[in-house]
């Protein structure tokens, strides 16, 4: 609860910061203070300190699992603020408002991490996405950004409509919004329940950009100003996944066998489409958009398996994926040329950045000694433990092999090809933060239990 | 954790690893070179010293085990036993030789080059010693990534594509291996990655069947065994020669070694179903690669194909499950590593001086460089397994084992050996004898340092060739234990 209230409050504080000072540096500092406070607040709640005693009537629960997820997301946001915050002023003048919107998104993230009823899920998803519509269109003079905002808005509202319909049907069938209540009533499956479940599945698949509901993703990610794509593709996506998993575990866990095949098909389609399309991209930004679809396919395995390994793995996956992607985007924002050729010869001028990028790319590709390996490891073990549909594991593994191709294309450009790349402006703080992110990636790649032990705290 | 530093397996990993990281930091090329040489010699000294402690009373000195991921049932376990000893020894001997042989060459960014080389050495050591599936997987990939970067950054014009092909190939294999490992892991009685638990995994024959292939394909790509060999000639040809030495001398042994430790003892029930297919393909590979080698004009590609033939024979010998063949294969792994590194050194010397390695453009080198020729002839004859050379011992035993298994396979593989004599002698004739041409007219004989390197190789060739007894004593115990486990199950 601490995090939800504090993030909403800090969003308001950020808006007033914009009134008090026009200096974007100060806005950045305030935002970093805010996110640190938010992390501490979540940590305090984790160890049992509650700032507010509000009667939630069981509509949200703050189990360690939810709180660890929140903390992971807040730490990733902190790194994101330090790395990419200074670049926000290139998008437009209202930097403090951008920060405010991001804090509101975090409110939504915290709600979907903790919901126990479909109502809270709905509210959380809405709070999370509405500020994003604005951020997607924030580069007002750029047509592509406008298009991205509109597209995202249309797709978002459409899927929200489906979600509401699904919730209504489930309420009709079970007479309750509580996920546990719905799960209890699963004994008698009615057509209403099935229809509601499918509608919810489709709407959530839209939110996490799982195939065949992924079409909006590349255009929206590409059109959105790169600083905000970074946030959308990582924290928001991970949170939507977390909501997806919690919803299906809590509300439909008993029907797992019935919907498993459907999820398996969505997973396989997401993996194949994401990976294969990513191979053909010319722009690194679009490649990362497809790679985010591909990684979503891997995260879907946790949903497919729905066991404790998958649940733990999802947190690790969210952390590994977010850290690496934020790092890559932070460098990408400062590149003049977003194509693969733009990276040619980067290691000559920026050896440090190239090495950091390599660590992140290796992590996304799932090479051992990086967090990405254990993330994929957990997903595969979860799917194997599940026991049936072994073909899905093989599809996942082959897709992981395909992903090597496009991740390594960046590495090849940076290290092995000659190019006219003249480097970029970077500061000491930027480099130090990248280093911290890379060290986190490697540390989680050697000792994932440092994070996962928190779950059994 | 500190206690993990004071025995042999740990030292063999940490020395090259730390040496490599330090080399990265050094800015001056000469210093990086010197430091990497020092580090590799230290590793060799440690490996050599460890041979004095092979007795069972020194058990504690050859085991490392500390808790790594108790949550997952994995521990960082390393151990030196017979079969890992011989390969670690090969690894330790090879690197100083490679560094010495390449000391005249100039590489862009030498600190990165030598740093990656040393870390690759650490990874290889880990693969040969790991007794835990997750640990071996980590080291397997650690070595692979370093070699990928080495092969892509230095070498011929098409190196980027060649190295990438190599990487994709082996990575697909690794991923299949990973799924296989995870599947076996979930079936172990105590949910553990330890090799001992893998031996006790409760697998039905059907499961063993497809797991066997998942493991085997990963190892077969690495070796490489026909028909998974297509990455190999390109990668060998395009990489810088020191990298090729690592690839062909040591890295291919990862696959052969893994057959003995991680494939056959884990899935003993299904070997009888597939041994004919695999030996068949290996033997076809021996003949095919030998025929291909005869048609090559590029010296590097010739040696690359001859390497496929040798590895194919090892693979066939191992699947014959004969005691002799296993001993032979283990000694041959060592010998093949030494011989092929010798071959590469000679090719590298020619290429560095003359700038070509096409057989058709060379000739008469013996007149200009007699010392080099003497060394080359000895190494080449060892490569075709002439008696008194190291390869004879191993190949003889492998053939006798293969013959016991099925004389037809031995006969067909024998053709490959005859062909290997044909192309090797043919190569010697065209490159070293005959008349000189404008190009080879300028050839000078080798310098002192190269003489030392090649002498070391020749001494090793004859040492193992004339008195192989210590080698066998090193490996036979472990080899027999594993073989016994396979056959009694």
Short mmCIF file of C-alpha atoms in Angstrom, two decimals, chain B residues 24-478:
data_model
loop_
_atom_site.label_atom_id
_atom_site.label_comp_id
_atom_site.label_asym_id
_atom_site.label_seq_id
_atom_site.Cartn_x
_atom_site.Cartn_y
_atom_site.Cartn_z
CA UNK B 24 42.76 -7.25 -20.58
CA UNK B 25 43.84 -4.37 -18.37
CA UNK B 26 47.34 -4.09 -19.80
CA UNK B 27 47.58 -1.39 -22.40
CA UNK B 28 50.98 -2.23 -23.88
CA UNK B 29 51.04 -5.05 -26.36
CA UNK B 30 54.43 -6.43 -25.33
CA UNK B 31 53.49 -6.55 -21.70
CA UNK B 32 50.22 -8.32 -22.49
CA UNK B 33 52.17 -10.88 -24.49
CA UNK B 34 54.68 -11.46 -21.73
CA UNK B 35 52.04 -11.66 -19.05
CA UNK B 36 49.92 -14.15 -20.97
CA UNK B 37 52.99 -16.29 -21.59
CA UNK B 38 53.85 -16.20 -17.90
CA UNK B 39 50.32 -17.06 -16.92
CA UNK B 40 50.13 -20.00 -19.30
CA UNK B 41 53.48 -21.34 -18.12
CA UNK B 42 52.34 -21.09 -14.51
CA UNK B 43 49.27 -23.08 -15.44
CA UNK B 44 51.48 -25.67 -17.08
CA UNK B 45 53.64 -25.90 -13.98
CA UNK B 46 50.55 -26.45 -11.84
CA UNK B 47 49.25 -29.07 -14.24
CA UNK B 48 52.65 -30.75 -14.30
CA UNK B 49 52.96 -30.73 -10.53
CA UNK B 50 49.52 -32.21 -10.17
CA UNK B 51 50.77 -35.32 -11.98
CA UNK B 52 52.84 -36.13 -8.91
CA UNK B 53 49.65 -36.46 -6.90
CA UNK B 54 47.67 -38.93 -8.94
CA UNK B 55 47.46 -41.50 -6.18
CA UNK B 56 44.20 -41.98 -4.33
CA UNK B 57 45.83 -40.83 -1.08
CA UNK B 58 45.90 -37.30 -2.51
CA UNK B 59 42.19 -37.34 -3.18
CA UNK B 60 41.59 -34.06 -1.37
CA UNK B 61 44.00 -32.22 -3.62
CA UNK B 62 42.08 -33.10 -6.74
CA UNK B 63 38.56 -32.23 -5.68
CA UNK B 64 36.82 -28.89 -5.44
CA UNK B 65 33.27 -28.55 -4.36
CA UNK B 66 31.52 -25.59 -2.97
CA UNK B 67 27.94 -24.62 -2.66
CA UNK B 68 26.81 -22.57 -5.57
CA UNK B 69 23.05 -22.70 -6.02
CA UNK B 70 21.51 -24.87 -3.33
CA UNK B 71 18.09 -23.66 -4.46
CA UNK B 72 18.61 -25.41 -7.77
CA UNK B 73 20.61 -28.38 -6.56
CA UNK B 74 23.77 -27.33 -8.27
CA UNK B 75 27.19 -27.08 -6.74
CA UNK B 76 30.45 -25.90 -8.21
CA UNK B 77 32.19 -29.27 -8.39
CA UNK B 78 35.47 -29.90 -10.13
CA UNK B 79 37.60 -32.96 -10.04
CA UNK B 80 40.73 -34.24 -11.69
CA UNK B 81 40.56 -37.89 -12.65
CA UNK B 82 42.32 -39.82 -15.38
CA UNK B 83 40.36 -38.63 -18.36
CA UNK B 84 40.22 -35.02 -17.26
CA UNK B 85 43.88 -35.10 -16.33
CA UNK B 86 45.08 -35.98 -19.79
CA UNK B 87 42.97 -33.25 -21.38
CA UNK B 88 43.90 -30.61 -18.83
CA UNK B 89 47.49 -31.52 -19.47
CA UNK B 90 46.96 -31.10 -23.20
CA UNK B 91 45.28 -27.78 -22.55
CA UNK B 92 48.10 -26.63 -20.29
CA UNK B 93 50.85 -27.70 -22.70
CA UNK B 94 49.13 -26.26 -25.76
CA UNK B 95 48.74 -22.69 -24.65
CA UNK B 96 52.41 -21.86 -24.01
CA UNK B 97 53.18 -23.50 -27.36
CA UNK B 98 50.51 -21.47 -29.10
CA UNK B 99 51.67 -18.24 -27.48
CA UNK B 100 55.31 -18.95 -28.30
CA UNK B 101 54.50 -19.85 -31.88
CA UNK B 102 52.43 -16.72 -32.38
CA UNK B 103 54.83 -14.36 -30.63
CA UNK B 104 56.17 -13.10 -33.97
CA UNK B 105 52.71 -12.38 -35.28
CA UNK B 106 51.19 -9.01 -34.62
CA UNK B 107 47.58 -8.78 -33.60
CA UNK B 108 45.50 -5.68 -33.35
CA UNK B 109 44.68 -4.94 -29.71
CA UNK B 110 46.98 -7.64 -28.30
CA UNK B 111 45.66 -7.23 -24.77
CA UNK B 112 42.18 -8.26 -25.89
CA UNK B 113 43.56 -11.09 -27.98
CA UNK B 114 45.64 -12.65 -25.25
CA UNK B 115 43.03 -11.93 -22.59
CA UNK B 116 40.34 -13.78 -24.53
CA UNK B 117 42.74 -16.64 -25.19
CA UNK B 118 43.47 -17.11 -21.50
CA UNK B 119 39.81 -16.94 -20.51
CA UNK B 120 39.06 -19.52 -23.18
CA UNK B 121 41.71 -21.69 -21.59
CA UNK B 122 40.00 -21.34 -18.21
CA UNK B 123 36.70 -22.30 -19.79
CA UNK B 124 38.20 -25.38 -21.39
CA UNK B 125 39.79 -26.43 -18.12
CA UNK B 126 36.40 -26.11 -16.47
CA UNK B 127 34.73 -28.26 -19.10
CA UNK B 128 37.28 -31.02 -18.60
CA UNK B 129 36.99 -31.03 -14.82
CA UNK B 130 33.37 -30.21 -14.04
CA UNK B 131 31.32 -32.88 -12.32
CA UNK B 132 28.13 -30.88 -12.29
CA UNK B 133 25.94 -30.43 -15.32
CA UNK B 134 25.23 -26.77 -14.77
CA UNK B 135 28.90 -26.03 -14.09
CA UNK B 136 30.00 -27.76 -17.27
CA UNK B 137 27.34 -25.90 -19.23
CA UNK B 138 28.66 -22.60 -17.91
CA UNK B 139 32.24 -23.42 -18.80
CA UNK B 140 31.18 -24.83 -22.15
CA UNK B 141 29.62 -21.51 -23.08
CA UNK B 142 32.40 -19.48 -21.47
CA UNK B 143 34.92 -21.08 -23.81
CA UNK B 144 32.58 -20.77 -26.76
CA UNK B 145 31.96 -17.04 -26.36
CA UNK B 146 35.66 -16.25 -26.07
CA UNK B 147 36.48 -18.28 -29.15
CA UNK B 148 33.63 -16.65 -31.05
CA UNK B 149 35.10 -13.22 -30.37
CA UNK B 150 38.61 -14.41 -31.15
CA UNK B 151 37.55 -15.94 -34.43
CA UNK B 152 35.53 -12.90 -35.47
CA UNK B 153 38.06 -10.23 -34.62
CA UNK B 154 41.20 -11.71 -36.12
CA UNK B 155 41.59 -13.73 -39.25
CA UNK B 156 40.67 -13.86 -42.91
CA UNK B 157 38.25 -11.71 -44.87
CA UNK B 158 35.23 -13.93 -44.39
CA UNK B 159 35.95 -14.52 -40.72
CA UNK B 160 32.79 -12.82 -39.45
CA UNK B 161 30.48 -15.12 -41.36
CA UNK B 162 32.59 -18.19 -40.67
CA UNK B 163 32.75 -17.52 -36.95
CA UNK B 164 29.04 -16.78 -36.85
CA UNK B 165 28.23 -20.02 -38.61
CA UNK B 166 30.36 -21.83 -36.10
CA UNK B 167 28.68 -20.04 -33.22
CA UNK B 168 25.10 -20.62 -34.40
CA UNK B 169 25.86 -24.27 -35.04
CA UNK B 170 27.33 -24.91 -31.65
CA UNK B 171 24.79 -22.77 -29.87
CA UNK B 172 21.88 -24.74 -31.31
CA UNK B 173 23.67 -27.82 -30.05
CA UNK B 174 24.19 -26.24 -26.65
CA UNK B 175 20.53 -25.32 -26.34
CA UNK B 176 19.45 -28.86 -27.13
CA UNK B 177 21.97 -30.01 -24.58
CA UNK B 178 20.51 -27.59 -22.07
CA UNK B 179 16.99 -28.92 -22.54
CA UNK B 180 18.35 -32.42 -22.23
CA UNK B 181 20.23 -31.55 -19.06
CA UNK B 182 17.15 -29.94 -17.54
CA UNK B 183 15.03 -32.95 -18.40
CA UNK B 184 17.45 -35.37 -16.79
CA UNK B 185 17.78 -33.03 -13.83
CA UNK B 186 14.05 -33.14 -13.21
CA UNK B 187 14.20 -36.94 -13.25
CA UNK B 188 17.10 -37.29 -10.81
CA UNK B 189 16.07 -38.70 -7.47
CA UNK B 190 17.42 -35.73 -5.50
CA UNK B 191 16.83 -32.91 -8.00
CA UNK B 192 20.49 -32.26 -8.47
CA UNK B 193 22.83 -31.44 -11.31
CA UNK B 194 25.65 -33.57 -9.93
CA UNK B 195 27.05 -36.16 -12.31
CA UNK B 196 26.51 -38.88 -9.72
CA UNK B 197 22.82 -37.99 -9.60
CA UNK B 198 22.65 -37.98 -13.37
CA UNK B 199 23.91 -41.57 -13.32
CA UNK B 200 21.04 -42.46 -11.05
CA UNK B 201 18.34 -40.59 -12.98
CA UNK B 202 15.15 -42.58 -13.38
CA UNK B 203 14.64 -42.54 -17.11
CA UNK B 204 12.58 -44.93 -19.19
CA UNK B 205 14.22 -46.41 -22.24
CA UNK B 206 12.04 -44.24 -24.46
CA UNK B 207 13.17 -41.06 -22.71
CA UNK B 208 16.76 -42.17 -22.84
CA UNK B 209 16.36 -42.63 -26.57
CA UNK B 210 15.61 -39.04 -27.47
CA UNK B 211 17.70 -37.55 -24.68
CA UNK B 212 20.61 -39.53 -26.04
CA UNK B 213 20.22 -37.82 -29.39
CA UNK B 214 19.85 -34.38 -27.87
CA UNK B 215 23.12 -34.82 -26.01
CA UNK B 216 24.82 -36.54 -28.88
CA UNK B 217 23.99 -33.88 -31.47
CA UNK B 218 25.39 -31.17 -29.20
CA UNK B 219 28.62 -33.10 -28.81
CA UNK B 220 28.71 -34.20 -32.44
CA UNK B 221 28.54 -30.59 -33.61
CA UNK B 222 31.43 -29.75 -31.36
CA UNK B 223 33.67 -32.61 -32.43
CA UNK B 224 32.55 -32.37 -35.37
CA UNK B 225 31.32 -35.72 -36.67
CA UNK B 226 29.96 -36.16 -40.17
CA UNK B 227 27.33 -34.82 -41.10
CA UNK B 228 27.58 -31.98 -38.56
CA UNK B 229 31.00 -30.86 -39.71
CA UNK B 230 30.14 -28.17 -42.26
CA UNK B 231 31.06 -25.26 -40.01
CA UNK B 232 34.52 -26.61 -39.38
CA UNK B 233 36.60 -26.10 -42.55
CA UNK B 234 35.36 -22.51 -42.89
CA UNK B 235 36.01 -21.68 -39.28
CA UNK B 236 39.49 -23.23 -39.33
CA UNK B 237 40.40 -21.52 -42.57
CA UNK B 238 39.17 -18.06 -41.67
CA UNK B 239 40.31 -17.81 -38.06
CA UNK B 240 43.71 -16.54 -37.12
CA UNK B 241 46.05 -19.50 -36.75
CA UNK B 242 46.42 -19.35 -32.95
CA UNK B 243 42.62 -19.45 -32.70
CA UNK B 244 42.50 -22.37 -35.12
CA UNK B 245 44.99 -24.15 -32.89
CA UNK B 246 42.70 -23.70 -29.91
CA UNK B 247 39.68 -24.79 -31.92
CA UNK B 248 41.23 -27.87 -33.46
CA UNK B 249 43.74 -28.84 -30.82
CA UNK B 250 41.63 -28.52 -27.71
CA UNK B 251 38.07 -27.43 -28.29
CA UNK B 252 37.08 -30.39 -30.45
CA UNK B 253 38.16 -32.62 -27.58
CA UNK B 254 35.33 -31.17 -25.52
CA UNK B 255 32.88 -33.14 -27.61
CA UNK B 256 34.85 -36.39 -27.51
CA UNK B 257 35.43 -36.05 -23.81
CA UNK B 258 31.77 -35.31 -23.16
CA UNK B 259 30.78 -38.53 -24.91
CA UNK B 260 32.77 -40.48 -22.36
CA UNK B 261 31.66 -38.67 -19.30
CA UNK B 262 28.25 -37.17 -20.02
CA UNK B 263 26.62 -39.22 -22.74
CA UNK B 264 27.37 -42.92 -22.57
CA UNK B 265 27.28 -43.46 -18.80
CA UNK B 266 24.10 -41.40 -18.43
CA UNK B 267 22.11 -43.25 -21.08
CA UNK B 268 23.62 -46.75 -21.04
CA UNK B 269 20.43 -48.60 -21.96
CA UNK B 270 20.09 -47.23 -25.45
CA UNK B 271 23.68 -47.34 -26.70
CA UNK B 272 23.13 -50.74 -28.27
CA UNK B 273 20.25 -49.32 -30.33
CA UNK B 274 22.23 -46.53 -31.89
CA UNK B 275 25.87 -47.54 -31.88
CA UNK B 276 25.74 -48.89 -35.42
CA UNK B 277 24.26 -45.68 -36.80
CA UNK B 278 26.81 -43.51 -35.06
CA UNK B 279 29.83 -45.67 -35.82
CA UNK B 280 28.56 -45.91 -39.38
CA UNK B 281 28.38 -42.15 -39.76
CA UNK B 282 31.75 -41.70 -38.07
CA UNK B 283 33.40 -44.18 -40.40
CA UNK B 284 31.75 -42.61 -43.44
CA UNK B 285 33.03 -39.31 -42.12
CA UNK B 286 36.58 -40.68 -41.90
CA UNK B 287 36.57 -41.71 -45.54
CA UNK B 288 34.65 -38.68 -46.74
CA UNK B 289 36.92 -36.21 -44.93
CA UNK B 290 40.01 -37.97 -46.22
CA UNK B 291 38.70 -37.80 -49.77
CA UNK B 292 37.89 -34.12 -49.29
CA UNK B 293 41.35 -33.48 -47.90
CA UNK B 294 42.89 -34.93 -51.04
CA UNK B 295 41.12 -32.35 -53.16
CA UNK B 296 42.05 -29.29 -51.10
CA UNK B 297 44.45 -26.70 -52.39
CA UNK B 298 44.46 -24.62 -49.22
CA UNK B 299 46.79 -26.00 -46.55
CA UNK B 300 44.48 -24.94 -43.74
CA UNK B 301 41.48 -26.65 -45.27
CA UNK B 302 43.55 -29.77 -45.82
CA UNK B 303 44.46 -29.97 -42.16
CA UNK B 304 40.86 -29.13 -41.24
CA UNK B 305 39.53 -32.12 -43.18
CA UNK B 306 42.23 -34.39 -41.85
CA UNK B 307 41.11 -33.37 -38.39
CA UNK B 308 37.53 -34.43 -39.17
CA UNK B 309 38.87 -37.83 -40.16
CA UNK B 310 40.82 -38.25 -36.93
CA UNK B 311 37.93 -37.18 -34.78
CA UNK B 312 35.57 -39.48 -36.64
CA UNK B 313 37.81 -42.39 -35.80
CA UNK B 314 37.86 -41.41 -32.12
CA UNK B 315 34.08 -41.20 -32.06
CA UNK B 316 33.75 -44.64 -33.66
CA UNK B 317 36.28 -46.10 -31.25
CA UNK B 318 34.46 -44.73 -28.24
CA UNK B 319 31.14 -46.15 -29.38
CA UNK B 320 32.71 -49.54 -29.86
CA UNK B 321 32.85 -49.68 -26.03
CA UNK B 322 36.05 -51.69 -26.05
CA UNK B 323 38.58 -51.20 -23.30
CA UNK B 324 41.51 -50.91 -25.70
CA UNK B 325 39.71 -48.50 -27.93
CA UNK B 326 38.94 -46.19 -25.03
CA UNK B 327 42.53 -46.15 -23.85
CA UNK B 328 43.63 -45.54 -27.41
CA UNK B 329 41.11 -42.76 -27.92
CA UNK B 330 42.21 -40.99 -24.75
CA UNK B 331 45.88 -41.09 -25.65
CA UNK B 332 45.04 -40.16 -29.22
CA UNK B 333 43.12 -37.09 -28.01
CA UNK B 334 46.32 -35.88 -26.44
CA UNK B 335 48.49 -36.82 -29.39
CA UNK B 336 46.14 -35.37 -31.98
CA UNK B 337 46.14 -32.08 -30.11
CA UNK B 338 49.91 -31.91 -30.12
CA UNK B 339 50.28 -33.01 -33.75
CA UNK B 340 47.71 -30.70 -35.18
CA UNK B 341 49.14 -27.73 -33.32
CA UNK B 342 52.48 -28.65 -34.85
CA UNK B 343 50.92 -28.70 -38.31
CA UNK B 344 49.34 -25.31 -37.78
CA UNK B 345 52.60 -23.83 -36.57
CA UNK B 346 54.35 -24.90 -39.77
CA UNK B 347 51.54 -23.56 -41.94
CA UNK B 348 51.56 -20.32 -40.01
CA UNK B 349 55.32 -19.96 -40.54
CA UNK B 350 54.94 -20.45 -44.26
CA UNK B 351 52.00 -18.12 -44.52
CA UNK B 352 53.62 -15.38 -42.47
CA UNK B 353 56.70 -15.40 -44.69
CA UNK B 354 55.17 -15.91 -48.10
CA UNK B 355 51.63 -14.68 -47.63
CA UNK B 356 50.05 -17.71 -49.31
CA UNK B 357 49.01 -21.14 -48.21
CA UNK B 358 47.87 -22.55 -51.57
CA UNK B 359 49.60 -25.83 -52.32
CA UNK B 360 49.65 -25.03 -56.03
CA UNK B 361 51.56 -21.80 -55.45
CA UNK B 362 54.22 -23.34 -53.22
CA UNK B 363 57.08 -25.69 -53.90
CA UNK B 364 60.68 -26.45 -53.09
CA UNK B 365 60.61 -25.05 -49.60
CA UNK B 366 62.95 -27.85 -48.47
CA UNK B 367 65.81 -26.26 -50.40
CA UNK B 368 65.38 -22.96 -48.65
CA UNK B 369 64.24 -24.06 -45.24
CA UNK B 370 65.65 -27.51 -44.45
CA UNK B 371 65.11 -27.34 -40.69
CA UNK B 372 61.49 -26.42 -41.07
CA UNK B 373 61.07 -29.30 -43.49
CA UNK B 374 62.55 -31.82 -41.10
CA UNK B 375 60.17 -30.75 -38.38
CA UNK B 376 57.22 -30.75 -40.73
CA UNK B 377 57.96 -34.24 -42.03
CA UNK B 378 58.15 -35.64 -38.52
CA UNK B 379 54.91 -33.96 -37.51
CA UNK B 380 53.17 -35.00 -40.71
CA UNK B 381 54.27 -38.61 -40.31
CA UNK B 382 53.00 -38.53 -36.76
CA UNK B 383 49.74 -37.25 -38.15
CA UNK B 384 49.44 -40.31 -40.39
CA UNK B 385 50.28 -42.52 -37.41
CA UNK B 386 53.60 -43.98 -38.37
CA UNK B 387 54.99 -46.42 -35.78
CA UNK B 388 57.21 -44.84 -33.13
CA UNK B 389 55.14 -41.65 -33.28
CA UNK B 390 52.52 -40.78 -30.72
CA UNK B 391 49.50 -41.20 -32.98
CA UNK B 392 50.42 -44.79 -33.82
CA UNK B 393 49.82 -45.97 -30.28
CA UNK B 394 46.36 -44.46 -30.10
CA UNK B 395 45.22 -45.35 -33.58
CA UNK B 396 46.44 -48.90 -33.28
CA UNK B 397 44.43 -49.46 -30.13
CA UNK B 398 41.39 -47.74 -31.56
CA UNK B 399 41.54 -49.94 -34.62
CA UNK B 400 41.94 -53.09 -32.60
CA UNK B 401 38.89 -52.10 -30.53
CA UNK B 402 36.88 -51.24 -33.58
CA UNK B 403 37.93 -54.51 -35.14
CA UNK B 404 36.63 -56.42 -32.14
CA UNK B 405 33.34 -54.59 -32.45
CA UNK B 406 32.89 -55.19 -36.17
CA UNK B 407 35.69 -55.86 -38.58
CA UNK B 408 33.90 -54.16 -41.48
CA UNK B 409 33.92 -50.79 -39.78
CA UNK B 410 37.61 -51.19 -39.05
CA UNK B 411 38.27 -52.07 -42.66
CA UNK B 412 36.43 -49.04 -44.02
CA UNK B 413 38.07 -46.72 -41.50
CA UNK B 414 41.37 -48.25 -42.52
CA UNK B 415 40.85 -46.86 -46.01
CA UNK B 416 40.70 -43.44 -44.44
CA UNK B 417 44.08 -43.97 -42.83
CA UNK B 418 45.59 -45.04 -46.13
CA UNK B 419 44.11 -41.98 -47.77
CA UNK B 420 45.54 -39.79 -45.03
CA UNK B 421 49.00 -41.04 -45.94
CA UNK B 422 48.23 -40.20 -49.56
CA UNK B 423 47.22 -36.62 -49.04
CA UNK B 424 49.85 -35.91 -46.42
CA UNK B 425 52.70 -37.20 -48.52
CA UNK B 426 51.26 -35.50 -51.55
CA UNK B 427 51.20 -32.23 -49.68
CA UNK B 428 54.82 -32.70 -48.55
CA UNK B 429 55.84 -33.47 -52.09
CA UNK B 430 54.22 -30.40 -53.60
CA UNK B 431 54.98 -27.88 -50.92
CA UNK B 432 58.42 -28.89 -49.72
CA UNK B 433 60.04 -30.74 -52.57
CA UNK B 434 60.27 -30.05 -56.25
CA UNK B 435 61.54 -26.82 -57.71
CA UNK B 436 61.30 -23.47 -56.08
CA UNK B 437 59.29 -20.76 -57.75
CA UNK B 438 59.58 -16.97 -57.58
CA UNK B 439 57.59 -16.90 -54.40
CA UNK B 440 59.33 -19.64 -52.46
CA UNK B 441 62.71 -18.35 -53.61
CA UNK B 442 62.46 -15.76 -50.86
CA UNK B 443 61.75 -18.30 -48.10
CA UNK B 444 64.11 -18.20 -45.14
CA UNK B 445 64.59 -20.92 -42.57
CA UNK B 446 63.06 -20.65 -39.13
CA UNK B 447 64.48 -18.75 -36.22
CA UNK B 448 65.63 -20.05 -32.88
CA UNK B 449 62.43 -19.53 -30.92
CA UNK B 450 60.39 -21.45 -33.47
CA UNK B 451 62.94 -24.18 -33.45
CA UNK B 452 62.45 -24.54 -29.72
CA UNK B 453 58.68 -24.71 -30.05
CA UNK B 454 58.80 -27.30 -32.80
CA UNK B 455 61.45 -29.29 -30.93
CA UNK B 456 59.16 -29.48 -27.93
CA UNK B 457 56.43 -30.86 -30.16
CA UNK B 458 58.75 -33.38 -31.78
CA UNK B 459 60.04 -34.49 -28.38
CA UNK B 460 56.45 -35.02 -27.22
CA UNK B 461 55.70 -36.97 -30.38
CA UNK B 462 58.53 -39.41 -29.80
CA UNK B 463 58.14 -39.56 -26.05
CA UNK B 464 54.55 -40.72 -26.29
CA UNK B 465 55.32 -42.78 -29.35
CA UNK B 466 58.14 -44.78 -27.80
CA UNK B 467 57.09 -44.94 -24.17
CA UNK B 468 53.32 -44.42 -23.88
CA UNK B 469 53.10 -46.40 -20.64
CA UNK B 470 52.70 -43.39 -18.26
CA UNK B 471 49.87 -42.05 -20.41
CA UNK B 472 47.99 -45.32 -20.19
CA UNK B 473 48.56 -45.60 -16.49
CA UNK B 474 47.06 -42.14 -16.11
CA UNK B 475 43.86 -42.87 -17.97
CA UNK B 476 43.16 -46.56 -17.70
CA UNK B 477 41.72 -46.61 -14.21
CA UNK B 478 39.09 -43.93 -14.81
#
